[in-house]
């Protein structure tokens, strides 16, 4: 996988420092949404996905498989720093 998936950032004395994480298990967040059974709008769900990003602990990349009617879509969101 790409090294950018392991990037993390921490704030030390008002300065951001970039480092690579040793945690290989926390590089990707995956969601499955069945729009047929969800009461939330897709926009609200997408906003929640971005809220899951954590600069210090990761992950900074999210993939979501969305089922709507009988079609599937894949949404991928990356934090702008990676």
PDB file of C-alpha atoms in Angstrom:
ATOM      1  CA  UNK A   1       0.000   0.000   0.000  1.00  0.00           C
ATOM      2  CA  UNK A   2       0.968   3.630  -0.370  1.00  0.00           C
ATOM      3  CA  UNK A   3       3.044   5.203   2.419  1.00  0.00           C
ATOM      4  CA  UNK A   4       0.640   8.149   2.556  1.00  0.00           C
ATOM      5  CA  UNK A   5      -1.934   5.902   4.266  1.00  0.00           C
ATOM      6  CA  UNK A   6       0.390   5.663   7.282  1.00  0.00           C
ATOM      7  CA  UNK A   7       0.893   9.415   7.705  1.00  0.00           C
ATOM      8  CA  UNK A   8      -0.185  10.925  11.014  1.00  0.00           C
ATOM      9  CA  UNK A   9       0.084  14.431  12.390  1.00  0.00           C
ATOM     10  CA  UNK A  10       0.505  15.731  15.908  1.00  0.00           C
ATOM     11  CA  UNK A  11       0.511  19.263  17.256  1.00  0.00           C
ATOM     12  CA  UNK A  12       3.490  20.068  19.468  1.00  0.00           C
ATOM     13  CA  UNK A  13       3.728  23.608  20.874  1.00  0.00           C
ATOM     14  CA  UNK A  14       1.464  25.056  18.143  1.00  0.00           C
ATOM     15  CA  UNK A  15       3.459  23.353  15.359  1.00  0.00           C
ATOM     16  CA  UNK A  16       2.225  20.374  13.378  1.00  0.00           C
ATOM     17  CA  UNK A  17       4.647  17.465  12.985  1.00  0.00           C
ATOM     18  CA  UNK A  18       4.230  14.733  10.394  1.00  0.00           C
ATOM     19  CA  UNK A  19       5.218  11.136  11.142  1.00  0.00           C
ATOM     20  CA  UNK A  20       4.574   7.605   9.925  1.00  0.00           C
ATOM     21  CA  UNK A  21       2.459   5.349  12.086  1.00  0.00           C
ATOM     22  CA  UNK A  22       3.631   1.870  13.045  1.00  0.00           C
ATOM     23  CA  UNK A  23      -0.002   0.763  13.343  1.00  0.00           C
ATOM     24  CA  UNK A  24      -0.690  -1.125  10.123  1.00  0.00           C
ATOM     25  CA  UNK A  25      -4.253  -2.004  11.200  1.00  0.00           C
ATOM     26  CA  UNK A  26      -5.693   1.507  11.192  1.00  0.00           C
ATOM     27  CA  UNK A  27      -5.177   2.764   7.636  1.00  0.00           C
ATOM     28  CA  UNK A  28      -8.664   2.366   6.164  1.00  0.00           C
ATOM     29  CA  UNK A  29     -12.142   2.942   7.463  1.00  0.00           C
ATOM     30  CA  UNK A  30     -14.837   0.967   5.638  1.00  0.00           C
ATOM     31  CA  UNK A  31     -18.602   1.509   5.800  1.00  0.00           C
ATOM     32  CA  UNK A  32     -21.560  -0.191   4.191  1.00  0.00           C
ATOM     33  CA  UNK A  33     -24.756   1.824   3.744  1.00  0.00           C
ATOM     34  CA  UNK A  34     -28.058   0.356   2.657  1.00  0.00           C
ATOM     35  CA  UNK A  35     -29.938   3.507   1.624  1.00  0.00           C
ATOM     36  CA  UNK A  36     -33.174   1.559   1.399  1.00  0.00           C
ATOM     37  CA  UNK A  37     -33.180   0.944   5.161  1.00  0.00           C
ATOM     38  CA  UNK A  38     -31.557   4.196   6.351  1.00  0.00           C
ATOM     39  CA  UNK A  39     -33.518   7.229   7.504  1.00  0.00           C
ATOM     40  CA  UNK A  40     -30.545   9.572   7.086  1.00  0.00           C
ATOM     41  CA  UNK A  41     -29.740  11.416   3.900  1.00  0.00           C
ATOM     42  CA  UNK A  42     -26.615  10.414   2.008  1.00  0.00           C
ATOM     43  CA  UNK A  43     -25.198  13.884   2.659  1.00  0.00           C
ATOM     44  CA  UNK A  44     -25.516  13.429   6.447  1.00  0.00           C
ATOM     45  CA  UNK A  45     -23.878  10.011   6.231  1.00  0.00           C
ATOM     46  CA  UNK A  46     -20.986  11.391   4.154  1.00  0.00           C
ATOM     47  CA  UNK A  47     -20.421  14.173   6.699  1.00  0.00           C
ATOM     48  CA  UNK A  48     -20.225  11.578   9.477  1.00  0.00           C
ATOM     49  CA  UNK A  49     -17.626   9.646   7.479  1.00  0.00           C
ATOM     50  CA  UNK A  50     -15.367  12.701   7.340  1.00  0.00           C
ATOM     51  CA  UNK A  51     -15.831  13.236  11.078  1.00  0.00           C
ATOM     52  CA  UNK A  52     -14.205   9.823  11.646  1.00  0.00           C
ATOM     53  CA  UNK A  53     -10.824  11.125  10.424  1.00  0.00           C
ATOM     54  CA  UNK A  54      -8.279  11.496  13.233  1.00  0.00           C
ATOM     55  CA  UNK A  55      -5.032  13.279  12.373  1.00  0.00           C
ATOM     56  CA  UNK A  56      -3.075  11.725  15.251  1.00  0.00           C
ATOM     57  CA  UNK A  57      -4.399   8.152  15.265  1.00  0.00           C
ATOM     58  CA  UNK A  58      -5.843   7.651  11.778  1.00  0.00           C
ATOM     59  CA  UNK A  59      -7.352   6.576   9.561  1.00  0.00           C
ATOM     60  CA  UNK A  60      -7.215   9.371   7.000  1.00  0.00           C
ATOM     61  CA  UNK A  61      -8.911   7.393   4.236  1.00  0.00           C
ATOM     62  CA  UNK A  62     -12.457   6.068   4.110  1.00  0.00           C
ATOM     63  CA  UNK A  63     -14.288   3.846   1.641  1.00  0.00           C
ATOM     64  CA  UNK A  64     -18.040   3.349   1.675  1.00  0.00           C
ATOM     65  CA  UNK A  65     -20.110   0.898  -0.325  1.00  0.00           C
ATOM     66  CA  UNK A  66     -23.587   2.336  -0.870  1.00  0.00           C
ATOM     67  CA  UNK A  67     -26.575   0.222  -1.897  1.00  0.00           C
ATOM     68  CA  UNK A  68     -29.424   2.230  -3.339  1.00  0.00           C
ATOM     69  CA  UNK A  69     -32.336   0.391  -4.891  1.00  0.00           C
ATOM     70  CA  UNK A  70     -30.553  -2.391  -6.808  1.00  0.00           C
ATOM     71  CA  UNK A  71     -27.405  -0.400  -7.636  1.00  0.00           C
ATOM     72  CA  UNK A  72     -24.120  -0.148  -5.766  1.00  0.00           C
ATOM     73  CA  UNK A  73     -21.715   2.794  -5.635  1.00  0.00           C
ATOM     74  CA  UNK A  74     -18.313   3.105  -4.016  1.00  0.00           C
ATOM     75  CA  UNK A  75     -17.428   6.408  -2.362  1.00  0.00           C
ATOM     76  CA  UNK A  76     -13.811   7.008  -1.374  1.00  0.00           C
ATOM     77  CA  UNK A  77     -12.819   9.972   0.783  1.00  0.00           C
ATOM     78  CA  UNK A  78      -9.252  10.935   1.689  1.00  0.00           C
ATOM     79  CA  UNK A  79      -8.177  13.674   4.055  1.00  0.00           C
ATOM     80  CA  UNK A  80      -6.585  16.459   2.012  1.00  0.00           C
ATOM     81  CA  UNK A  81      -3.237  15.979   3.797  1.00  0.00           C
ATOM     82  CA  UNK A  82      -2.700  12.566   2.204  1.00  0.00           C
TER      83      UNK A  82
END
